[in-house]
CSV table of C-alpha atoms and ligand atoms in Angstrom, one decimal:
chain,number,residue,atom,x,y,z
A,1,UNK,CA,-38.5,186.4,-40.8
A,2,UNK,CA,-35.7,184.2,-42.2
A,3,UNK,CA,-35.1,185.0,-46.7
A,4,UNK,CA,-35.2,182.3,-48.7
A,5,UNK,CA,-35.8,182.4,-52.3
A,6,UNK,CA,-36.1,178.7,-53.5
A,7,UNK,CA,-37.2,180.1,-56.9
A,8,UNK,CA,-34.6,181.9,-57.4
A,9,UNK,CA,-32.3,180.1,-56.3
A,10,UNK,CA,-33.3,177.2,-58.0
A,11,UNK,CA,-31.6,176.5,-61.6
A,12,UNK,CA,-33.2,174.9,-64.2
A,13,UNK,CA,-34.1,172.3,-63.6
A,14,UNK,CA,-35.6,172.1,-60.1
A,15,UNK,CA,-37.4,175.6,-61.3
A,16,UNK,CA,-39.3,172.5,-63.8
A,17,UNK,CA,-40.1,170.3,-61.1
A,18,UNK,CA,-41.4,173.6,-58.8
A,19,UNK,CA,-43.5,174.5,-61.4
A,20,UNK,CA,-44.8,171.2,-62.3
A,21,UNK,CA,-45.8,170.7,-58.7
A,22,UNK,CA,-48.2,173.7,-57.7
A,23,UNK,CA,-49.7,172.9,-61.3
A,24,UNK,CA,-50.2,169.3,-59.8
A,25,UNK,CA,-51.9,170.9,-56.6
A,26,UNK,CA,-55.3,172.3,-59.3
A,27,UNK,CA,-55.2,169.2,-61.1
A,28,UNK,CA,-55.5,167.4,-58.4
A,29,UNK,CA,-58.2,169.4,-57.1
A,30,UNK,CA,-61.8,167.9,-58.0
A,31,UNK,CA,-64.2,169.8,-58.6
A,32,UNK,CA,-68.0,169.4,-58.9
A,33,UNK,CA,-68.1,168.9,-62.2
A,34,UNK,CA,-65.4,166.6,-62.1
A,35,UNK,CA,-68.5,163.8,-61.6
A,36,UNK,CA,-71.5,162.7,-63.5
A,37,UNK,CA,-75.0,163.9,-62.5
A,38,UNK,CA,-76.0,160.4,-62.2
A,39,UNK,CA,-73.6,160.6,-58.9
A,40,UNK,CA,-75.3,164.1,-58.4
A,41,UNK,CA,-78.8,162.7,-58.3
A,42,UNK,CA,-80.4,162.7,-54.9
A,43,UNK,CA,-77.5,162.4,-53.0
A,44,UNK,CA,-76.8,164.5,-49.4
A,45,UNK,CA,-74.8,167.4,-50.3
A,46,UNK,CA,-72.9,169.2,-47.1
A,47,UNK,CA,-71.3,172.6,-48.7
A,48,UNK,CA,-69.1,174.7,-46.1
A,49,UNK,CA,-69.4,178.1,-47.1
A,50,UNK,CA,-68.1,181.7,-46.4
A,51,UNK,CA,-71.6,183.6,-45.0
A,52,UNK,CA,-69.2,185.5,-43.0
A,53,UNK,CA,-71.1,189.0,-43.4
A,54,UNK,CA,-72.1,191.8,-41.9
A,55,UNK,CA,-76.0,191.8,-40.5
A,56,UNK,CA,-77.0,194.2,-38.9
A,57,UNK,CA,-81.1,194.4,-36.7
A,58,UNK,CA,-81.7,191.4,-38.2
A,59,UNK,CA,-80.5,191.8,-42.2
A,60,UNK,CA,-77.8,191.1,-44.3
A,61,UNK,CA,-75.8,194.1,-45.6
A,62,UNK,CA,-72.7,193.2,-48.2
A,63,UNK,CA,-74.3,190.5,-49.6
A,64,UNK,CA,-71.3,189.2,-52.1
A,65,UNK,CA,-70.7,186.7,-50.5
A,66,UNK,CA,-73.7,185.2,-50.4
A,67,UNK,CA,-74.3,186.0,-54.3
A,68,UNK,CA,-70.9,184.4,-55.2
A,69,UNK,CA,-72.0,180.7,-54.1
A,70,UNK,CA,-74.6,180.6,-56.2
A,71,UNK,CA,-73.4,179.0,-59.3
A,72,UNK,CA,-72.0,175.9,-57.0
A,73,UNK,CA,-75.5,175.4,-55.3
A,74,UNK,CA,-78.1,175.9,-58.3
A,75,UNK,CA,-75.5,173.4,-60.2
A,76,UNK,CA,-76.1,171.5,-58.2
A,77,UNK,CA,-79.9,171.9,-57.4
A,78,UNK,CA,-80.0,171.0,-61.0
A,79,UNK,CA,-78.9,167.8,-60.3
A,80,UNK,CA,-81.1,166.8,-58.9
A,81,UNK,CA,-78.8,167.2,-54.9
A,82,UNK,CA,-79.8,167.7,-51.5
A,83,UNK,CA,-77.8,170.3,-50.6
A,84,UNK,CA,-76.9,171.2,-46.8
A,85,UNK,CA,-74.9,174.4,-46.4
A,86,UNK,CA,-72.4,175.5,-43.2
A,87,UNK,CA,-71.1,178.9,-42.4
A,88,UNK,CA,-70.1,180.9,-39.6
A,89,UNK,CA,-70.6,183.9,-38.2
A,90,UNK,CA,-68.3,185.8,-37.2
A,91,UNK,CA,-66.6,185.4,-33.7
A,92,UNK,CA,-69.7,184.6,-30.8
A,93,UNK,CA,-68.8,183.7,-27.4
A,94,UNK,CA,-73.0,181.2,-26.7
A,95,UNK,CA,-75.4,181.2,-29.3
A,96,UNK,CA,-75.8,185.0,-29.9
A,97,UNK,CA,-78.6,186.2,-31.4
A,98,UNK,CA,-76.7,188.7,-34.0
A,99,UNK,CA,-75.2,185.5,-35.0
A,100,UNK,CA,-77.2,183.4,-36.0
A,101,UNK,CA,-77.1,182.4,-39.7
A,102,UNK,CA,-81.1,182.9,-39.9
A,103,UNK,CA,-81.2,186.7,-42.1
A,104,UNK,CA,-78.9,184.7,-44.2
A,105,UNK,CA,-81.0,181.4,-45.2
A,106,UNK,CA,-83.3,184.6,-45.8
A,107,UNK,CA,-81.9,186.4,-48.0
A,108,UNK,CA,-80.7,183.0,-50.3
A,109,UNK,CA,-83.9,182.8,-50.2
A,110,UNK,CA,-84.7,185.7,-52.2
A,111,UNK,CA,-81.8,185.3,-54.1
A,112,UNK,CA,-83.0,181.5,-55.2
A,113,UNK,CA,-86.0,182.9,-56.2
A,114,UNK,CA,-89.0,179.1,-55.6
A,115,UNK,CA,-86.2,177.6,-54.9
A,116,UNK,CA,-86.7,178.4,-51.1
A,117,UNK,CA,-83.7,178.2,-49.0
A,118,UNK,CA,-85.0,175.7,-45.7
A,119,UNK,CA,-82.8,176.9,-41.7
A,120,UNK,CA,-82.4,174.6,-39.0
A,121,UNK,CA,-81.7,176.6,-35.6
A,122,UNK,CA,-79.2,173.2,-35.1
A,123,UNK,CA,-76.5,171.5,-36.5
A,124,UNK,CA,-75.7,167.3,-35.2
A,125,UNK,CA,-78.5,165.6,-33.4
A,126,UNK,CA,-82.6,164.3,-34.4
A,127,UNK,CA,-83.4,167.5,-35.3
A,128,UNK,CA,-81.1,168.7,-38.1
A,129,UNK,CA,-80.8,164.5,-39.2
A,130,UNK,CA,-84.9,164.4,-39.4
A,131,UNK,CA,-84.8,167.6,-41.4
A,132,UNK,CA,-83.1,166.3,-43.3
A,133,UNK,CA,-85.0,163.0,-44.2
A,134,UNK,CA,-87.4,165.4,-45.1
A,135,UNK,CA,-86.0,167.5,-48.0
A,136,UNK,CA,-86.9,166.6,-51.0
A,137,UNK,CA,-84.8,166.9,-54.3
A,138,UNK,CA,-82.9,169.4,-54.8
A,139,UNK,CA,-83.9,170.7,-51.8
A,140,UNK,CA,-81.8,173.8,-49.8
A,141,UNK,CA,-81.2,173.8,-45.6
A,142,UNK,CA,-78.7,176.3,-44.1
A,143,UNK,CA,-77.3,175.3,-40.3
A,144,UNK,CA,-76.6,177.4,-38.1
A,145,UNK,CA,-73.9,179.1,-37.0
A,146,UNK,CA,-70.8,177.1,-36.5
A,147,UNK,CA,-68.7,178.9,-34.3
A,148,UNK,CA,-72.5,178.5,-31.9
A,149,UNK,CA,-70.2,174.5,-31.1
A,150,UNK,CA,-67.4,175.5,-29.9
A,151,UNK,CA,-66.5,172.2,-31.8
A,152,UNK,CA,-66.2,173.5,-34.0
A,153,UNK,CA,-62.7,175.6,-33.7
A,154,UNK,CA,-61.8,173.1,-31.7
A,155,UNK,CA,-62.5,170.5,-35.0
A,156,UNK,CA,-63.4,168.2,-32.6
A,157,UNK,CA,-62.9,164.3,-34.1
A,158,UNK,CA,-67.2,164.0,-32.7
A,159,UNK,CA,-68.7,167.0,-34.2
A,160,UNK,CA,-66.2,166.6,-37.0
A,161,UNK,CA,-68.7,162.3,-37.3
A,162,UNK,CA,-71.5,164.3,-36.4
A,163,UNK,CA,-71.1,165.9,-39.4
A,164,UNK,CA,-70.0,163.8,-41.7
A,165,UNK,CA,-73.0,162.0,-40.8
A,166,UNK,CA,-75.1,164.7,-42.0
A,167,UNK,CA,-74.5,164.3,-46.0
A,168,UNK,CA,-72.8,161.3,-48.7
A,169,UNK,CA,-70.8,164.3,-50.4
A,170,UNK,CA,-68.0,167.1,-48.9
A,171,UNK,CA,-68.6,170.2,-51.1
A,172,UNK,CA,-65.8,173.0,-49.4
A,173,UNK,CA,-66.5,176.0,-51.4
A,174,UNK,CA,-65.1,178.7,-48.8
A,175,UNK,CA,-61.2,178.7,-49.7
A,176,UNK,CA,-60.9,181.8,-46.6
A,177,UNK,CA,-61.1,179.6,-44.6
A,178,UNK,CA,-59.0,176.1,-45.9
A,179,UNK,CA,-55.9,177.9,-43.7
A,180,UNK,CA,-58.1,176.5,-40.6
A,181,UNK,CA,-57.9,172.8,-39.1
A,182,UNK,CA,-61.4,173.1,-37.4
A,183,UNK,CA,-64.1,170.8,-38.0
A,184,UNK,CA,-65.4,172.2,-41.1
A,185,UNK,CA,-63.2,172.1,-43.4
A,186,UNK,CA,-60.9,169.6,-42.3
A,187,UNK,CA,-61.8,167.6,-39.4
A,188,UNK,CA,-65.7,166.8,-40.8
A,189,UNK,CA,-64.3,166.5,-44.8
A,190,UNK,CA,-61.4,163.3,-43.6
A,191,UNK,CA,-64.9,161.3,-43.6
A,192,UNK,CA,-65.9,161.6,-46.1
A,193,UNK,CA,-65.5,159.3,-49.6
A,194,UNK,CA,-65.7,162.3,-51.9
A,195,UNK,CA,-64.5,166.0,-51.1
A,196,UNK,CA,-64.7,168.4,-54.2
A,197,UNK,CA,-63.9,171.9,-54.4
A,198,UNK,CA,-67.0,174.0,-55.2
A,199,UNK,CA,-66.4,176.3,-58.4
A,200,UNK,CA,-65.8,179.2,-55.8
A,201,UNK,CA,-63.1,177.9,-54.6
A,202,UNK,CA,-61.0,176.6,-57.2
A,203,UNK,CA,-60.9,179.4,-59.4
A,204,UNK,CA,-59.6,181.1,-55.9
A,205,UNK,CA,-56.9,178.9,-56.4
A,206,UNK,CA,-56.4,178.3,-60.1
A,207,UNK,CA,-55.7,182.0,-59.9
A,208,UNK,CA,-53.3,182.4,-56.7
A,209,UNK,CA,-51.5,179.7,-57.7
A,210,UNK,CA,-50.8,181.1,-61.1
A,211,UNK,CA,-49.9,183.7,-59.8
A,212,UNK,CA,-47.1,181.9,-57.3
A,213,UNK,CA,-46.3,180.1,-59.5
A,214,UNK,CA,-46.5,181.1,-62.8
A,215,UNK,CA,-48.0,185.1,-63.6
A,216,UNK,CA,-47.5,186.2,-67.5
A,217,UNK,CA,-45.5,188.6,-68.1
A,218,UNK,CA,-45.1,191.8,-67.1
A,219,UNK,CA,-46.4,190.7,-63.7
A,220,UNK,CA,-46.9,194.3,-61.4
A,221,UNK,CA,-47.6,193.3,-57.3
A,222,UNK,CA,-49.5,196.7,-56.6
A,223,UNK,CA,-49.2,195.9,-52.0
A,224,UNK,CA,-50.7,198.9,-49.4
A,225,UNK,CA,-53.1,198.9,-46.4
A,226,UNK,CA,-51.0,198.8,-42.7
A,227,UNK,CA,-50.8,194.6,-41.7
A,228,UNK,CA,-47.2,194.3,-43.2
A,229,UNK,CA,-46.7,191.4,-40.5
A,230,UNK,CA,-49.6,189.4,-42.5
A,231,UNK,CA,-48.0,190.5,-46.5
A,232,UNK,CA,-44.3,189.2,-45.4
A,233,UNK,CA,-44.7,185.5,-46.9
A,234,UNK,CA,-46.4,186.1,-49.9
A,235,UNK,CA,-44.2,189.1,-51.0
A,236,UNK,CA,-41.0,187.3,-50.4
A,237,UNK,CA,-43.3,184.9,-52.4
A,238,UNK,CA,-44.0,187.2,-55.0
A,239,UNK,CA,-40.9,189.7,-55.7
A,240,UNK,CA,-38.9,187.0,-57.2
A,241,UNK,CA,-41.2,186.3,-59.7
A,242,UNK,CA,-42.4,190.3,-60.0
A,243,UNK,CA,-41.1,192.7,-62.3
A,244,UNK,CA,-42.8,196.0,-60.6
A,245,UNK,CA,-43.4,195.9,-56.5
A,246,UNK,CA,-46.3,199.0,-56.0
A,247,UNK,CA,-45.6,199.9,-52.1
A,248,UNK,CA,-47.7,202.1,-51.1
A,249,UNK,CA,-49.8,202.7,-47.6
A,250,UNK,CA,-48.5,202.8,-44.9
A,251,UNK,CA,-46.7,199.6,-45.9
A,252,UNK,CA,-44.1,202.0,-48.2
A,253,UNK,CA,-42.8,204.2,-44.7
A,254,UNK,CA,-41.2,200.9,-43.5
A,255,UNK,CA,-39.8,200.7,-46.7
A,256,UNK,CA,-38.5,204.4,-47.2
A,257,UNK,CA,-37.4,204.5,-43.3
A,258,UNK,CA,-34.8,201.3,-44.3
A,259,UNK,CA,-33.2,204.1,-47.3
A,260,UNK,CA,-33.1,206.9,-44.9
A,261,UNK,CA,-36.3,209.1,-46.2
A,262,UNK,CA,-37.2,210.6,-43.2
A,263,UNK,CA,-40.0,209.3,-42.5
A,264,UNK,CA,-41.8,211.7,-39.4
A,265,UNK,CA,-44.2,210.3,-37.4
A,266,UNK,CA,-46.1,208.0,-40.2
A,267,UNK,CA,-46.2,204.9,-39.9
A,268,UNK,CA,-43.8,201.7,-39.3
A,269,UNK,CA,-42.9,198.6,-38.6
A,270,UNK,CA,-39.9,198.0,-37.4
A,271,UNK,CA,-39.8,195.0,-36.4
A,272,UNK,CA,-40.0,194.4,-40.4
A,273,UNK,CA,-37.1,196.6,-40.8
A,274,UNK,CA,-34.4,194.3,-41.3
A,275,UNK,CA,-35.8,191.6,-43.3
A,276,UNK,CA,-36.9,195.3,-45.6
A,277,UNK,CA,-33.4,196.2,-45.8
A,278,UNK,CA,-32.7,193.2,-46.8
A,279,UNK,CA,-35.4,193.1,-49.4
A,280,UNK,CA,-34.5,196.2,-50.7
A,281,UNK,CA,-31.2,195.4,-51.0
A,282,UNK,CA,-32.1,192.1,-53.6
A,283,UNK,CA,-34.7,193.4,-55.8
A,284,UNK,CA,-34.2,197.1,-55.2
A,285,UNK,CA,-34.6,197.8,-58.6
A,286,UNK,CA,-38.2,196.2,-59.4
A,287,UNK,CA,-39.5,197.6,-56.2
A,288,UNK,CA,-41.0,201.3,-56.9
A,289,UNK,CA,-41.7,203.3,-54.4
A,290,UNK,CA,-44.0,207.5,-52.9
A,291,UNK,CA,-42.2,209.6,-54.1
A,292,UNK,CA,-44.3,212.4,-52.8
A,293,UNK,CA,-47.0,212.2,-50.0
A,294,UNK,CA,-50.6,213.2,-48.3
A,295,UNK,CA,-49.0,214.6,-45.1
A,296,UNK,CA,-50.8,216.0,-41.8
A,297,UNK,CA,-50.3,215.9,-38.4
A,298,UNK,CA,-52.9,214.1,-37.4
A,299,UNK,CA,-55.6,212.1,-39.0
A,300,UNK,CA,-58.5,214.2,-37.8
A,301,UNK,CA,-57.6,217.9,-38.0
A,302,UNK,CA,-58.9,218.2,-41.6
A,303,UNK,CA,-55.6,219.9,-43.1
A,304,UNK,CA,-53.2,217.8,-45.4
A,305,UNK,CA,-50.8,218.9,-47.8
A,306,UNK,CA,-48.2,217.9,-50.3
A,307,UNK,CA,-44.8,217.2,-49.7
A,308,UNK,CA,-42.0,215.8,-52.0
A,309,UNK,CA,-39.4,212.9,-50.5
A,310,UNK,CA,-38.8,213.2,-46.7
A,311,UNK,CA,-41.6,214.3,-45.0
A,312,UNK,CA,-42.1,216.7,-42.4
A,313,UNK,CA,-40.9,216.7,-39.0
A,314,UNK,CA,-43.9,216.4,-36.5
A,315,UNK,CA,-46.0,214.3,-40.2
A,316,UNK,CA,-47.6,211.5,-40.7
A,317,UNK,CA,-47.9,210.0,-44.1
A,318,UNK,CA,-51.7,209.4,-44.7
A,319,UNK,CA,-51.6,209.3,-49.1
A,320,UNK,CA,-49.3,208.5,-51.8
A,321,UNK,CA,-49.6,212.3,-53.6
A,322,UNK,CA,-49.9,213.1,-57.1
A,323,UNK,CA,-46.7,212.5,-58.5
A,324,UNK,CA,-46.7,208.9,-57.3
A,325,UNK,CA,-50.1,208.3,-59.0
A,326,UNK,CA,-49.4,208.7,-62.2
A,327,UNK,CA,-45.7,206.9,-61.3
A,328,UNK,CA,-48.0,204.2,-60.5
A,329,UNK,CA,-51.8,204.4,-62.4
A,330,UNK,CA,-49.7,204.0,-65.8
A,331,UNK,CA,-47.4,200.6,-64.3
A,332,UNK,CA,-50.9,199.5,-63.3
A,333,UNK,CA,-53.4,200.3,-66.1
A,334,UNK,CA,-51.2,201.6,-69.0
A,335,UNK,CA,-50.4,198.2,-70.3
A,336,UNK,CA,-53.6,195.9,-71.6
A,337,UNK,CA,-51.2,192.6,-70.6
A,338,UNK,CA,-49.6,190.5,-68.4
A,339,UNK,CA,-51.3,190.3,-65.4
A,340,UNK,CA,-51.8,192.5,-61.7
A,341,UNK,CA,-52.3,192.0,-57.9
A,342,UNK,CA,-53.4,194.3,-56.0
A,343,UNK,CA,-53.9,194.4,-51.2
A,344,UNK,CA,-53.8,196.9,-49.6
A,345,UNK,CA,-54.4,200.4,-50.0
A,346,UNK,CA,-52.3,203.0,-51.0
A,347,UNK,CA,-54.2,205.5,-47.9
A,348,UNK,CA,-56.2,206.0,-45.3
A,349,UNK,CA,-59.1,205.9,-47.6
A,350,UNK,CA,-61.5,206.2,-44.8
A,351,UNK,CA,-60.8,209.6,-44.8
A,352,UNK,CA,-61.4,211.8,-48.2
A,353,UNK,CA,-58.7,213.8,-47.5
A,354,UNK,CA,-56.5,210.1,-48.0
A,355,UNK,CA,-59.0,208.6,-50.1
A,356,UNK,CA,-57.4,210.2,-53.8
A,357,UNK,CA,-54.2,207.7,-54.2
A,358,UNK,CA,-56.4,204.9,-53.8
A,359,UNK,CA,-58.7,205.4,-55.5
A,360,UNK,CA,-57.0,206.4,-59.0
A,361,UNK,CA,-54.9,203.1,-58.5
A,362,UNK,CA,-58.6,200.8,-58.2
A,363,UNK,CA,-59.4,202.6,-61.6
A,364,UNK,CA,-56.3,201.8,-63.3
A,365,UNK,CA,-57.4,198.1,-61.4
A,366,UNK,CA,-60.2,198.5,-63.6
A,367,UNK,CA,-58.7,199.7,-66.7
A,368,UNK,CA,-55.6,197.6,-67.3
A,369,UNK,CA,-58.2,194.4,-66.9
A,370,UNK,CA,-60.1,196.7,-69.8
A,371,UNK,CA,-57.3,197.0,-71.1
A,372,UNK,CA,-56.9,192.5,-71.4
A,373,UNK,CA,-54.6,192.1,-67.9
A,374,UNK,CA,-54.9,189.8,-66.4
A,375,UNK,CA,-56.3,191.2,-62.6
A,376,UNK,CA,-57.2,190.2,-59.3
A,377,UNK,CA,-58.1,192.1,-56.9
A,378,UNK,CA,-57.4,190.4,-52.1
A,379,UNK,CA,-58.5,192.2,-49.2
A,380,UNK,CA,-61.2,193.1,-47.0
A,381,UNK,CA,-60.5,197.0,-46.9
A,382,UNK,CA,-58.7,197.0,-50.9
A,383,UNK,CA,-62.4,195.6,-52.0
A,384,UNK,CA,-64.5,197.7,-49.7
A,385,UNK,CA,-61.6,200.7,-51.5
A,386,UNK,CA,-62.7,199.5,-54.6
A,387,UNK,CA,-66.7,200.2,-54.1
A,388,UNK,CA,-65.9,203.4,-52.7
A,389,UNK,CA,-63.8,204.3,-56.2
A,390,UNK,CA,-67.3,202.8,-57.7
A,391,UNK,CA,-65.2,200.1,-59.7
A,392,UNK,CA,-67.5,196.8,-59.7
A,393,UNK,CA,-66.2,193.7,-58.9
A,394,UNK,CA,-66.5,192.6,-63.1
A,395,UNK,CA,-64.0,195.1,-63.7
A,396,UNK,CA,-61.6,192.7,-62.0
A,397,UNK,CA,-60.3,189.5,-63.6
A,398,UNK,CA,-61.0,188.1,-60.1
A,399,UNK,CA,-61.7,189.6,-56.9
A,400,UNK,CA,-60.2,187.2,-53.9
A,401,UNK,CA,-62.6,187.2,-50.8
A,402,UNK,CA,-59.6,185.4,-49.0
A,403,UNK,CA,-58.6,188.2,-46.9
A,404,UNK,CA,-55.8,185.9,-44.8
A,405,UNK,CA,-56.3,182.7,-46.6
A,406,UNK,CA,-55.6,183.7,-49.6
A,407,UNK,CA,-51.7,185.8,-48.3
A,408,UNK,CA,-51.1,183.0,-46.6
A,409,UNK,CA,-51.5,180.5,-49.9
A,410,UNK,CA,-49.3,182.7,-51.7
A,411,UNK,CA,-46.4,182.1,-48.9
A,412,UNK,CA,-47.0,178.9,-49.1
A,413,UNK,CA,-47.8,178.3,-46.2
A,414,UNK,CA,-49.9,175.0,-44.8
A,415,UNK,CA,-53.7,174.9,-45.8
A,416,UNK,CA,-55.9,172.0,-44.4
A,417,UNK,CA,-58.5,172.8,-46.2
A,418,UNK,CA,-57.5,172.1,-49.0
A,419,UNK,CA,-54.7,169.8,-48.8
A,420,UNK,CA,-58.3,167.2,-47.2
A,421,UNK,CA,-59.4,167.2,-50.4
A,422,UNK,CA,-56.5,166.2,-52.3
A,423,UNK,CA,-55.2,163.4,-50.2
A,424,UNK,CA,-56.2,160.3,-50.8
B,501,ADP,P1,-56.2,195.2,-46.5
B,501,ADP,O1,-57.4,194.5,-45.5
B,501,ADP,O2,-56.6,195.7,-47.9
B,501,ADP,O3,-56.0,194.0,-46.7
B,501,ADP,P2,-54.9,196.1,-44.3
B,501,ADP,O4,-55.6,195.8,-43.7
B,501,ADP,O5,-54.0,196.1,-44.3
B,501,ADP,O6,-55.8,196.2,-46.3
B,501,ADP,O7,-54.6,197.5,-44.8
B,501,ADP,C1,-55.9,198.5,-44.3
B,501,ADP,C2,-55.6,199.5,-43.8
B,501,ADP,O8,-54.7,200.6,-44.1
B,501,ADP,C3,-57.0,200.9,-44.3
B,501,ADP,O9,-57.4,200.8,-43.2
B,501,ADP,C4,-55.9,202.3,-44.9
B,501,ADP,O10,-56.3,203.5,-43.7
B,501,ADP,C5,-55.2,202.3,-44.1
B,501,ADP,N1,-53.9,203.1,-44.0
B,501,ADP,C6,-53.7,202.8,-45.4
B,501,ADP,N2,-52.2,203.4,-45.2
B,501,ADP,C7,-51.6,203.9,-44.1
B,501,ADP,C8,-50.9,205.1,-43.7
B,501,ADP,N3,-50.1,205.9,-45.0
B,501,ADP,N4,-51.0,205.6,-42.7
B,501,ADP,C9,-52.2,205.1,-41.6
B,501,ADP,N5,-52.8,204.1,-42.3
B,501,ADP,C10,-53.1,203.2,-43.3
B,502,MG,MG1,-57.9,195.0,-43.8
């Protein structure tokens, strides 16, 4: 992958233009509250949400993704719109019942209290049309899993047309699927005259564009986990702007190896060693790496030891050590100003012996928040780890549920689902 530190290389005027263009994205994004109430009254509004939650034996597990759509839905029900919700769930290969959104409709109904949520098992055709015709103002209807139709992912024009015919106004409140060019994120919205962002999507774009383009300083990035490949684009954009980049998790071992530290059997991404070496040569001053480690010869033998410096041969680094935790924690939680972005656990936190680093960083993130820093946490496993550490969503400025989409946005990749909202 080429290193294109464009922002860093730009002179003052070009930087000004870049910042202007970036800020235009949020400015151009029209949100539902930009419409007059009279423009929403009685209108059918199709909202693309992300209800890709875990469902076990017909009941919803973690429902954060459902809860977070309440502000957008209730803003519209109060203005007497008729709301048609669409989402995907999992990766069904067919109409497999375990991927039905019916349990989600039930959970959403419970959350909404008096306004009940109806559900239809079809997304296009006569039945769903009749159902929508019969809706009263303020009613909410959830359609079945979009991925029960292969036309969704292939962005089929006919399917898009059918979806678009169901409503007057399109709203995207699913930032996490906005990097995809699917019928519900791209094909259908193009056919609406009025395309808007929901409150979640808007907030996600605001926070991500802030850290990508104009983070308040000092800006600290904490990066861990395993998927260097998915994170390198974001890292490339964030490195020039960050004051400090703290590396942990398996990701750190590729950097340590590039510096000549013995990483023994730790997870290494050898494909990206060249990139990492170059990044270290340009940004070495701001990159912080673990100086001690929790090691074992395998993940599940119930044994762990702490070492400084090199990892002994035959061993694997599974977590950052105490000294590193102290250094990282004071960087993250010790200030109370600026911005902290965290993506990727510091170790194999699923196993108790290797969870300490991640738990401490989660707690430091909460401390940073309470001290006044803007904090942003993203990544499926990172959010899971935060929960295990007992840090709630309310102790973070913004919980980014965007996953891969957030990383792509930070890398400056194309986002068809956002572009379609701002295109004339
Ligand atoms: P996220 O989902 O937050 O973006 P990733 O998917 O990149 O994070 O990585 C999370 C996974 O990385 C976790 O399952 C964790 O156990 C694993 N991991 C972190 N550090 C290590 C390590 N040193 N060795 C092996 N696996 C690790
Ligand atoms: Mg993950």
